[in-house]
C-alpha cells in the first residue's frame, strides 16, 4: 500500500538524481573538505518589492534527521548507478555541519542568503534539492499572502485556497506560511489543528440547493451554528439578504456575517449593507470571496465598498501571478578557498556571508549590506545559527514570533516596499568592499 506522504526514512531519496551521482563522485575522489553553499534568489518575481523568508528554519531542523536506511538503499541500488561501498557510506550518513538562516518571517531581497550551509562537500551537496523545494514553496506563499493582507488594510483575510493548491503538501504547509504573513484564519481543518490557526468557514451553495426553501436552509444553519456566516448568492443576492433580515430581526437568530461570492462585489456589498443598516442590523458583517487577489482587494477598498473581510483562495494558494522564485543553492567556498560562478546573468559572489540591516536615528530601516561572515557592522546581523556540528542550537520559534518579526520589520521599512506597485527606487542592498575584493581575487585566479 502506498502512503500519501513521503515517510521519514524516504526523505533522503526525495532529491534529484545528480545530487547522489555527484556525491558518489566526491566520495570516489576522496573529496571531504568543508564547503560553503549559499541559498539566495537573484531577482524578485514580477511586481514584488520584497519577499518574506519562510521555511528555512524548519528545513534546517529537518536536515538533522536525514538518513539512508538499508531498505531505502536497496531500492536505490536497483538504479544500477551506485557502488556497494558508497551505499555503505550512505548508510552511515548523518549531517555533521553548520547551518545559518534568516529567522522565519524576515523580509529579504535579491542576493541575500536565506540559508548558508558549511559542511563536508558531500553532505552539503546532498541538501540542495530538499532545502530549495521547502523554502521555495513557503516563501512564495507567505509573500503572496503578505500582499493580500497589506491590500486588506487591517480587515481580516481567510485562506480559502486548499482545493486548488498544488497538492496536499502545499495546502498543509501553506497554513503555517499564511500565519507568518498575517492571515486571520483558514478553512483547512488539518492545517488549523496542526498549526494552531483559527478554523473558519461558511457554507457551500450545495447546502442551499439541497433544500426546497432558501430561507429554511438559512434558518437551520443559523440555529445549528450561532454567529455563522450565510452565503447569499445562490439565487438572488438581495432577496437572500431580505431573508437574513427576517431571520435576524424578526426571529432573533444570531447571524454573524454574510458572504458574497459572485457578481459586482462592491455594488452588492453597498446594497446589502444599506438593507442591513436600515433594518438596524449593523452588527452583521459582510465578507466577500470569489477570484480575489491583492489587486482586487485593494480596488474594492479604494472604491469604499463596505466590506469587513475577505476569503481568498486560488490566486493566493497557487501564487498565480508569480509562481516561481529564482532560487539558487551555490558553492561559494571549498577547502577554505573562494568559489564562484561568472555566467552571464548568474554571477556569484564567493565566500561565507552575513547580512546586516541598518536603521536611522528614528529606528527606520534604511538599507541592507551583504558582507563576509567575519566582518562587523554597527547594525543588526540577520543570519543566525540553527545547526552547529549537526546539532540543533536554536530553539524552535513560535509562529507568532515570525509574524511579529515580519510585520514589525515591514512597518519600519520605506513605504514603497509595502506597496503593490514596483518601488522606485528599489530597496537598497549594498555589497561590502571586502566581498567584492574576494570576488575579484577569485576571478583573477580562475581566469
GROMACS .gro file of C-alpha atoms in nm:
model
  447
    1UNK     CA    1   0.000   0.000   0.000
    2UNK     CA    2   0.137   0.342  -0.096
    3UNK     CA    3   0.122   0.615   0.165
    4UNK     CA    4   0.015   0.970   0.087
    5UNK     CA    5   0.323   1.141   0.229
    6UNK     CA    6   0.695   1.064   0.200
    7UNK     CA    7   0.794   0.869   0.509
    8UNK     CA    8   1.080   0.992   0.727
    9UNK     CA    9   1.302   0.705   0.613
   10UNK     CA   10   1.239   0.804   0.247
   11UNK     CA   11   1.318   1.172   0.284
   12UNK     CA   12   1.683   1.146   0.182
   13UNK     CA   13   1.571   0.998  -0.151
   14UNK     CA   14   1.344   1.295  -0.220
   15UNK     CA   15   1.620   1.454  -0.426
   16UNK     CA   16   1.743   1.498  -0.782
   17UNK     CA   17   1.947   1.209  -0.915
   18UNK     CA   18   2.252   1.421  -0.982
   19UNK     CA   19   2.285   1.509  -0.614
   20UNK     CA   20   2.352   1.141  -0.545
   21UNK     CA   21   2.571   1.084  -0.851
   22UNK     CA   22   2.781   1.391  -0.761
   23UNK     CA   23   2.802   1.268  -0.404
   24UNK     CA   24   2.942   0.936  -0.524
   25UNK     CA   25   3.191   1.120  -0.746
   26UNK     CA   26   3.308   1.332  -0.450
   27UNK     CA   27   3.335   1.014  -0.244
   28UNK     CA   28   3.533   0.833  -0.516
   29UNK     CA   29   3.777   1.125  -0.534
   30UNK     CA   30   3.802   1.141  -0.154
   31UNK     CA   31   3.678   1.499  -0.155
   32UNK     CA   32   3.568   1.552   0.204
   33UNK     CA   33   3.688   1.907   0.267
   34UNK     CA   34   3.442   2.160   0.411
   35UNK     CA   35   3.233   2.361   0.167
   36UNK     CA   36   3.001   2.660   0.196
   37UNK     CA   37   2.678   2.662   0.000
   38UNK     CA   38   2.455   2.971  -0.008
   39UNK     CA   39   2.082   2.975  -0.087
   40UNK     CA   40   1.951   3.302  -0.234
   41UNK     CA   41   1.741   3.438  -0.521
   42UNK     CA   42   1.882   3.656  -0.795
   43UNK     CA   43   1.578   3.868  -0.870
   44UNK     CA   44   1.236   3.940  -0.728
   45UNK     CA   45   0.930   3.793  -0.900
   46UNK     CA   46   0.734   4.035  -1.118
   47UNK     CA   47   0.594   4.338  -0.935
   48UNK     CA   48   0.736   4.229  -0.599
   49UNK     CA   49   0.936   4.466  -0.382
   50UNK     CA   50   1.025   4.221  -0.104
   51UNK     CA   51   0.983   3.856  -0.010
   52UNK     CA   52   0.912   3.701   0.330
   53UNK     CA   53   1.169   3.430   0.402
   54UNK     CA   54   0.977   3.127   0.524
   55UNK     CA   55   1.057   2.760   0.575
   56UNK     CA   56   1.433   2.791   0.620
   57UNK     CA   57   1.440   2.726   0.994
   58UNK     CA   58   1.215   2.423   0.960
   59UNK     CA   59   1.416   2.265   0.681
   60UNK     CA   60   1.740   2.327   0.873
   61UNK     CA   61   1.600   2.120   1.159
   62UNK     CA   62   1.474   1.858   0.917
   63UNK     CA   63   1.824   1.817   0.777
   64UNK     CA   64   1.943   1.682   1.112
   65UNK     CA   65   1.704   1.386   1.070
   66UNK     CA   66   1.816   1.281   0.721
   67UNK     CA   67   1.940   0.923   0.692
   68UNK     CA   68   1.954   0.634   0.444
   69UNK     CA   69   1.805   0.318   0.598
   70UNK     CA   70   1.914  -0.013   0.447
   71UNK     CA   71   1.573  -0.074   0.291
   72UNK     CA   72   1.591   0.256   0.102
   73UNK     CA   73   1.948   0.186  -0.009
   74UNK     CA   74   1.830  -0.145  -0.152
   75UNK     CA   75   1.576   0.049  -0.358
   76UNK     CA   76   1.847   0.294  -0.466
   77UNK     CA   77   2.070   0.003  -0.569
   78UNK     CA   78   1.811  -0.101  -0.829
   79UNK     CA   79   1.910   0.204  -1.038
   80UNK     CA   80   2.240   0.034  -1.116
   81UNK     CA   81   2.445   0.351  -1.066
   82UNK     CA   82   2.597   0.317  -0.722
   83UNK     CA   83   2.881   0.109  -0.585
   84UNK     CA   84   2.832  -0.108  -0.281
   85UNK     CA   85   3.098   0.077  -0.081
   86UNK     CA   86   2.931   0.410  -0.149
   87UNK     CA   87   2.592   0.275  -0.045
   88UNK     CA   88   2.755   0.152   0.275
   89UNK     CA   89   2.889   0.506   0.331
   90UNK     CA   90   2.541   0.647   0.278
   91UNK     CA   91   2.403   0.408   0.538
   92UNK     CA   92   2.618   0.584   0.796
   93UNK     CA   93   2.534   0.935   0.671
   94UNK     CA   94   2.434   1.195   0.928
   95UNK     CA   95   2.464   1.568   0.869
   96UNK     CA   96   2.760   1.698   1.071
   97UNK     CA   97   2.786   2.059   0.957
   98UNK     CA   98   2.656   2.408   1.041
   99UNK     CA   99   2.352   2.593   0.904
  100UNK     CA  100   2.286   2.965   0.940
  101UNK     CA  101   1.947   3.104   0.837
  102UNK     CA  102   1.738   3.418   0.830
  103UNK     CA  103   1.477   3.387   1.108
  104UNK     CA  104   1.133   3.287   0.984
  105UNK     CA  105   0.941   3.588   0.852
  106UNK     CA  106   1.244   3.803   0.772
  107UNK     CA  107   1.184   4.042   0.479
  108UNK     CA  108   1.453   3.950   0.226
  109UNK     CA  109   1.586   4.089  -0.101
  110UNK     CA  110   1.787   3.963  -0.401
  111UNK     CA  111   2.128   3.805  -0.336
  112UNK     CA  112   2.077   3.797   0.041
  113UNK     CA  113   2.129   3.440   0.170
  114UNK     CA  114   1.818   3.288   0.322
  115UNK     CA  115   2.033   2.995   0.434
  116UNK     CA  116   2.401   2.905   0.435
  117UNK     CA  117   2.547   2.559   0.490
  118UNK     CA  118   2.903   2.479   0.596
  119UNK     CA  119   2.974   2.107   0.591
  120UNK     CA  120   3.185   1.843   0.416
  121UNK     CA  121   3.111   1.895   0.049
  122UNK     CA  122   2.922   1.566   0.005
  123UNK     CA  123   2.691   1.644   0.296
  124UNK     CA  124   2.624   1.998   0.180
  125UNK     CA  125   2.560   1.887  -0.179
  126UNK     CA  126   2.303   1.629  -0.072
  127UNK     CA  127   2.086   1.902   0.086
  128UNK     CA  128   2.034   2.111  -0.226
  129UNK     CA  129   1.706   1.979  -0.366
  130UNK     CA  130   1.533   1.941  -0.032
  131UNK     CA  131   1.611   2.289   0.102
  132UNK     CA  132   1.525   2.456  -0.227
  133UNK     CA  133   1.191   2.277  -0.256
  134UNK     CA  134   1.099   2.352   0.102
  135UNK     CA  135   1.194   2.719   0.108
  136UNK     CA  136   1.064   2.797  -0.241
  137UNK     CA  137   0.709   2.692  -0.152
  138UNK     CA  138   0.672   2.859   0.185
  139UNK     CA  139   0.847   3.181   0.083
  140UNK     CA  140   0.623   3.220  -0.223
  141UNK     CA  141   0.305   3.151  -0.025
  142UNK     CA  142   0.397   3.377   0.266
  143UNK     CA  143   0.500   3.657   0.031
  144UNK     CA  144   0.180   3.642  -0.175
  145UNK     CA  145  -0.035   3.629   0.138
  146UNK     CA  146   0.153   3.928   0.280
  147UNK     CA  147   0.050   4.131  -0.025
  148UNK     CA  148  -0.315   4.036   0.022
  149UNK     CA  149  -0.300   4.130   0.391
  150UNK     CA  150  -0.140   4.464   0.305
  151UNK     CA  151  -0.414   4.532   0.050
  152UNK     CA  152  -0.686   4.443   0.304
  153UNK     CA  153  -0.561   4.727   0.525
  154UNK     CA  154  -0.646   4.575   0.861
  155UNK     CA  155  -0.951   4.377   0.756
  156UNK     CA  156  -0.928   4.001   0.819
  157UNK     CA  157  -0.822   3.768   0.540
  158UNK     CA  158  -0.915   3.398   0.549
  159UNK     CA  159  -0.745   3.121   0.349
  160UNK     CA  160  -0.997   2.952   0.118
  161UNK     CA  161  -0.741   2.805  -0.121
  162UNK     CA  162  -0.686   2.440  -0.031
  163UNK     CA  163  -0.896   2.285  -0.309
  164UNK     CA  164  -0.694   2.439  -0.591
  165UNK     CA  165  -0.346   2.438  -0.438
  166UNK     CA  166  -0.069   2.229  -0.588
  167UNK     CA  167  -0.101   1.916  -0.379
  168UNK     CA  168  -0.164   1.826  -0.018
  169UNK     CA  169   0.182   1.927   0.100
  170UNK     CA  170   0.136   2.281  -0.031
  171UNK     CA  171  -0.212   2.308   0.122
  172UNK     CA  172  -0.092   2.195   0.464
  173UNK     CA  173   0.240   2.379   0.487
  174UNK     CA  174   0.079   2.685   0.336
  175UNK     CA  175  -0.124   2.736   0.653
  176UNK     CA  176   0.192   2.799   0.854
  177UNK     CA  177   0.324   3.037   0.589
  178UNK     CA  178  -0.009   3.220   0.593
  179UNK     CA  179   0.013   3.267   0.968
  180UNK     CA  180   0.354   3.428   0.929
  181UNK     CA  181   0.204   3.658   0.664
  182UNK     CA  182  -0.083   3.765   0.888
  183UNK     CA  183  -0.390   3.575   0.770
  184UNK     CA  184  -0.662   3.551   1.033
  185UNK     CA  185  -0.796   3.201   0.972
  186UNK     CA  186  -0.808   2.907   0.732
  187UNK     CA  187  -1.076   2.672   0.600
  188UNK     CA  188  -0.817   2.390   0.611
  189UNK     CA  189  -0.911   2.179   0.914
  190UNK     CA  190  -0.590   1.975   0.938
  191UNK     CA  191  -0.378   2.286   0.886
  192UNK     CA  192  -0.569   2.475   1.155
  193UNK     CA  193  -0.534   2.191   1.406
  194UNK     CA  194  -0.168   2.125   1.329
  195UNK     CA  195  -0.052   2.486   1.342
  196UNK     CA  196  -0.296   2.630   1.594
  197UNK     CA  197  -0.466   2.865   1.349
  198UNK     CA  198  -0.834   2.956   1.372
  199UNK     CA  199  -1.053   2.730   1.155
  200UNK     CA  200  -1.315   2.929   0.969
  201UNK     CA  201  -1.574   2.861   0.701
  202UNK     CA  202  -1.921   2.943   0.579
  203UNK     CA  203  -2.136   2.713   0.366
  204UNK     CA  204  -2.146   2.597   0.006
  205UNK     CA  205  -2.417   2.668  -0.248
  206UNK     CA  206  -2.500   2.297  -0.240
  207UNK     CA  207  -2.644   2.327   0.112
  208UNK     CA  208  -2.891   2.589  -0.013
  209UNK     CA  209  -2.967   2.388  -0.327
  210UNK     CA  210  -3.037   2.073  -0.125
  211UNK     CA  211  -3.331   2.246   0.046
  212UNK     CA  212  -3.660   2.342  -0.116
  213UNK     CA  213  -3.658   2.679   0.059
  214UNK     CA  214  -3.355   2.908   0.087
  215UNK     CA  215  -3.484   3.080   0.399
  216UNK     CA  216  -3.538   2.747   0.572
  217UNK     CA  217  -3.181   2.646   0.484
  218UNK     CA  218  -3.057   2.969   0.642
  219UNK     CA  219  -3.274   2.910   0.949
  220UNK     CA  220  -3.147   2.555   1.006
  221UNK     CA  221  -2.782   2.655   0.965
  222UNK     CA  222  -2.806   2.960   1.190
  223UNK     CA  223  -2.977   2.762   1.464
  224UNK     CA  224  -2.710   2.493   1.449
  225UNK     CA  225  -2.418   2.740   1.431
  226UNK     CA  226  -2.494   3.065   1.620
  227UNK     CA  227  -2.290   3.354   1.482
  228UNK     CA  228  -2.243   3.177   1.149
  229UNK     CA  229  -2.185   3.328   0.804
  230UNK     CA  230  -2.455   3.271   0.541
  231UNK     CA  231  -2.395   3.261   0.165
  232UNK     CA  232  -2.623   3.499  -0.023
  233UNK     CA  233  -2.573   3.448  -0.395
  234UNK     CA  234  -2.717   3.105  -0.476
  235UNK     CA  235  -3.024   3.256  -0.645
  236UNK     CA  236  -3.092   3.627  -0.586
  237UNK     CA  237  -2.845   3.805  -0.360
  238UNK     CA  238  -3.070   4.089  -0.248
  239UNK     CA  239  -3.370   3.864  -0.191
  240UNK     CA  240  -3.144   3.643   0.020
  241UNK     CA  241  -3.034   3.949   0.220
  242UNK     CA  242  -3.400   4.024   0.297
  243UNK     CA  243  -3.442   3.668   0.424
  244UNK     CA  244  -3.144   3.716   0.654
  245UNK     CA  245  -3.305   4.034   0.786
  246UNK     CA  246  -3.625   3.848   0.872
  247UNK     CA  247  -3.436   3.573   1.050
  248UNK     CA  248  -3.210   3.808   1.246
  249UNK     CA  249  -3.453   4.089   1.324
  250UNK     CA  250  -3.785   3.910   1.349
  251UNK     CA  251  -3.679   3.568   1.476
  252UNK     CA  252  -3.376   3.680   1.674
  253UNK     CA  253  -3.133   3.432   1.516
  254UNK     CA  254  -2.764   3.503   1.572
  255UNK     CA  255  -2.616   3.565   1.226
  256UNK     CA  256  -2.263   3.697   1.239
  257UNK     CA  257  -2.196   3.768   0.872
  258UNK     CA  258  -2.298   3.709   0.514
  259UNK     CA  259  -2.075   3.613   0.223
  260UNK     CA  260  -2.089   3.745  -0.133
  261UNK     CA  261  -1.912   3.520  -0.384
  262UNK     CA  262  -2.010   3.647  -0.730
  263UNK     CA  263  -2.127   3.945  -0.927
  264UNK     CA  264  -2.023   4.306  -0.873
  265UNK     CA  265  -1.899   4.259  -0.518
  266UNK     CA  266  -1.863   4.629  -0.446
  267UNK     CA  267  -2.212   4.723  -0.565
  268UNK     CA  268  -2.373   4.425  -0.395
  269UNK     CA  269  -2.193   4.499  -0.070
  270UNK     CA  270  -2.330   4.855  -0.072
  271UNK     CA  271  -2.685   4.735  -0.139
  272UNK     CA  272  -2.672   4.463   0.125
  273UNK     CA  273  -2.515   4.699   0.378
  274UNK     CA  274  -2.786   4.955   0.317
  275UNK     CA  275  -3.057   4.697   0.374
  276UNK     CA  276  -2.896   4.568   0.693
  277UNK     CA  277  -2.836   4.916   0.834
  278UNK     CA  278  -3.192   5.024   0.760
  279UNK     CA  279  -3.312   4.716   0.948
  280UNK     CA  280  -3.089   4.803   1.244
  281UNK     CA  281  -2.855   4.511   1.175
  282UNK     CA  282  -2.525   4.696   1.171
  283UNK     CA  283  -2.373   4.406   1.363
  284UNK     CA  284  -2.394   4.168   1.063
  285UNK     CA  285  -2.066   4.181   0.876
  286UNK     CA  286  -2.012   4.142   0.501
  287UNK     CA  287  -1.741   3.908   0.375
  288UNK     CA  288  -1.655   3.865   0.008
  289UNK     CA  289  -1.480   3.593  -0.191
  290UNK     CA  290  -1.454   3.470  -0.547
  291UNK     CA  291  -1.138   3.503  -0.755
  292UNK     CA  292  -0.982   3.769  -0.534
  293UNK     CA  293  -0.618   3.871  -0.524
  294UNK     CA  294  -0.440   4.167  -0.369
  295UNK     CA  295  -0.529   4.398  -0.659
  296UNK     CA  296  -0.899   4.313  -0.643
  297UNK     CA  297  -0.899   4.360  -0.267
  298UNK     CA  298  -0.726   4.696  -0.298
  299UNK     CA  299  -0.967   4.811  -0.570
  300UNK     CA  300  -1.273   4.721  -0.363
  301UNK     CA  301  -1.149   4.917  -0.064
  302UNK     CA  302  -1.036   5.209  -0.279
  303UNK     CA  303  -1.396   5.229  -0.400
  304UNK     CA  304  -1.516   5.246  -0.037
  305UNK     CA  305  -1.703   4.917  -0.060
  306UNK     CA  306  -1.842   4.835   0.289
  307UNK     CA  307  -1.657   4.504   0.323
  308UNK     CA  308  -1.547   4.365   0.657
  309UNK     CA  309  -1.334   4.069   0.549
  310UNK     CA  310  -1.203   3.866   0.257
  311UNK     CA  311  -1.190   3.497   0.173
  312UNK     CA  312  -0.903   3.447  -0.070
  313UNK     CA  313  -0.830   3.117  -0.239
  314UNK     CA  314  -0.698   3.021  -0.580
  315UNK     CA  315  -0.498   3.331  -0.670
  316UNK     CA  316  -0.317   3.325  -0.336
  317UNK     CA  317  -0.280   2.950  -0.296
  318UNK     CA  318  -0.137   2.900  -0.644
  319UNK     CA  319   0.064   3.227  -0.639
  320UNK     CA  320  -0.092   3.264  -0.982
  321UNK     CA  321   0.086   3.580  -1.094
  322UNK     CA  322   0.439   3.477  -0.985
  323UNK     CA  323   0.451   3.103  -0.905
  324UNK     CA  324   0.830   3.063  -0.908
  325UNK     CA  325   1.123   3.211  -0.722
  326UNK     CA  326   1.466   3.235  -0.882
  327UNK     CA  327   1.630   3.039  -0.602
  328UNK     CA  328   1.987   2.917  -0.631
  329UNK     CA  329   2.196   2.697  -0.398
  330UNK     CA  330   2.553   2.763  -0.494
  331UNK     CA  331   2.901   2.661  -0.380
  332UNK     CA  332   3.081   2.972  -0.258
  333UNK     CA  333   3.380   2.818  -0.079
  334UNK     CA  334   3.566   2.484  -0.083
  335UNK     CA  335   3.858   2.378   0.133
  336UNK     CA  336   3.895   2.734   0.255
  337UNK     CA  337   3.918   2.881  -0.094
  338UNK     CA  338   3.657   3.106  -0.259
  339UNK     CA  339   3.446   2.956  -0.535
  340UNK     CA  340   3.221   3.145  -0.775
  341UNK     CA  341   3.019   3.129  -1.094
  342UNK     CA  342   3.056   3.402  -1.354
  343UNK     CA  343   2.800   3.301  -1.616
  344UNK     CA  344   2.619   3.596  -1.779
  345UNK     CA  345   2.325   3.695  -1.563
  346UNK     CA  346   2.421   3.440  -1.298
  347UNK     CA  347   2.729   3.593  -1.142
  348UNK     CA  348   2.805   3.479  -0.790
  349UNK     CA  349   2.987   3.646  -0.502
  350UNK     CA  350   3.202   3.390  -0.319
  351UNK     CA  351   3.257   3.321   0.049
  352UNK     CA  352   3.051   3.276   0.364
  353UNK     CA  353   2.834   3.580   0.429
  354UNK     CA  354   2.640   3.786   0.679
  355UNK     CA  355   2.356   4.028   0.607
  356UNK     CA  356   2.328   4.349   0.810
  357UNK     CA  357   2.014   4.564   0.840
  358UNK     CA  358   2.067   4.934   0.910
  359UNK     CA  359   1.836   5.183   1.084
  360UNK     CA  360   1.844   5.559   1.118
  361UNK     CA  361   1.822   5.750   1.445
  362UNK     CA  362   1.442   5.717   1.448
  363UNK     CA  363   1.455   5.340   1.413
  364UNK     CA  364   1.352   5.342   1.047
  365UNK     CA  365   1.519   5.079   0.832
  366UNK     CA  366   1.727   5.237   0.558
  367UNK     CA  367   1.918   4.963   0.377
  368UNK     CA  368   2.100   4.629   0.400
  369UNK     CA  369   2.459   4.526   0.339
  370UNK     CA  370   2.591   4.181   0.248
  371UNK     CA  371   2.938   4.124   0.394
  372UNK     CA  372   3.186   3.847   0.454
  373UNK     CA  373   3.090   3.637   0.755
  374UNK     CA  374   3.366   3.771   0.983
  375UNK     CA  375   3.302   4.140   0.911
  376UNK     CA  376   3.134   4.355   1.175
  377UNK     CA  377   2.892   4.643   1.138
  378UNK     CA  378   2.701   4.872   1.372
  379UNK     CA  379   2.373   4.720   1.256
  380UNK     CA  380   2.153   4.413   1.304
  381UNK     CA  381   2.303   4.082   1.183
  382UNK     CA  382   2.032   3.875   1.017
  383UNK     CA  383   2.180   3.529   0.969
  384UNK     CA  384   2.168   3.320   1.287
  385UNK     CA  385   2.295   2.967   1.361
  386UNK     CA  386   2.030   2.694   1.379
  387UNK     CA  387   2.253   2.386   1.344
  388UNK     CA  388   2.613   2.351   1.463
  389UNK     CA  389   2.815   2.033   1.413
  390UNK     CA  390   2.496   1.853   1.320
  391UNK     CA  391   2.304   1.951   1.635
  392UNK     CA  392   2.014   2.197   1.664
  393UNK     CA  393   2.123   2.501   1.867
  394UNK     CA  394   1.835   2.746   1.819
  395UNK     CA  395   1.501   2.670   1.990
  396UNK     CA  396   1.205   2.650   1.757
  397UNK     CA  397   1.034   2.988   1.743
  398UNK     CA  398   0.654   3.016   1.768
  399UNK     CA  399   0.473   3.123   1.454
  400UNK     CA  400   0.355   3.434   1.637
  401UNK     CA  401   0.718   3.544   1.672
  402UNK     CA  402   0.774   3.504   1.298
  403UNK     CA  403   0.458   3.704   1.229
  404UNK     CA  404   0.566   3.982   1.463
  405UNK     CA  405   0.914   3.992   1.310
  406UNK     CA  406   0.770   4.018   0.959
  407UNK     CA  407   0.526   4.297   1.035
  408UNK     CA  408   0.741   4.498   1.272
  409UNK     CA  409   1.017   4.494   1.012
  410UNK     CA  410   0.789   4.580   0.721
  411UNK     CA  411   0.639   4.874   0.910
  412UNK     CA  412   0.989   5.012   0.973
  413UNK     CA  413   1.087   4.989   0.606
  414UNK     CA  414   1.026   5.252   0.337
  415UNK     CA  415   0.657   5.267   0.249
  416UNK     CA  416   0.727   5.177  -0.115
  417UNK     CA  417   0.849   4.833  -0.006
  418UNK     CA  418   0.497   4.756   0.120
  419UNK     CA  419   0.328   4.879  -0.198
  420UNK     CA  420   0.179   4.664  -0.472
  421UNK     CA  421   0.348   4.869  -0.743
  422UNK     CA  422   0.718   4.848  -0.823
  423UNK     CA  423   0.914   5.054  -0.571
  424UNK     CA  424   1.113   5.343  -0.718
  425UNK     CA  425   1.385   5.338  -0.614
  426UNK     CA  426   1.413   4.973  -0.515
  427UNK     CA  427   1.521   4.891  -0.161
  428UNK     CA  428   1.894   4.939  -0.126
  429UNK     CA  429   2.118   4.635  -0.072
  430UNK     CA  430   2.493   4.701  -0.069
  431UNK     CA  431   2.780   4.454  -0.106
  432UNK     CA  432   3.085   4.511   0.113
  433UNK     CA  433   3.419   4.610  -0.035
  434UNK     CA  434   3.576   4.300   0.122
  435UNK     CA  435   3.331   4.072  -0.059
  436UNK     CA  436   3.388   4.245  -0.389
  437UNK     CA  437   3.764   4.217  -0.340
  438UNK     CA  438   3.728   3.845  -0.271
  439UNK     CA  439   3.524   3.809  -0.591
  440UNK     CA  440   3.789   3.991  -0.795
  441UNK     CA  441   4.064   3.774  -0.647
  442UNK     CA  442   3.873   3.457  -0.728
  443UNK     CA  443   3.806   3.577  -1.084
  444UNK     CA  444   4.173   3.650  -1.136
  445UNK     CA  445   4.269   3.305  -1.008
  446UNK     CA  446   4.030   3.119  -1.234
  447UNK     CA  447   4.066   3.348  -1.537
   0.00000   0.00000   0.00000
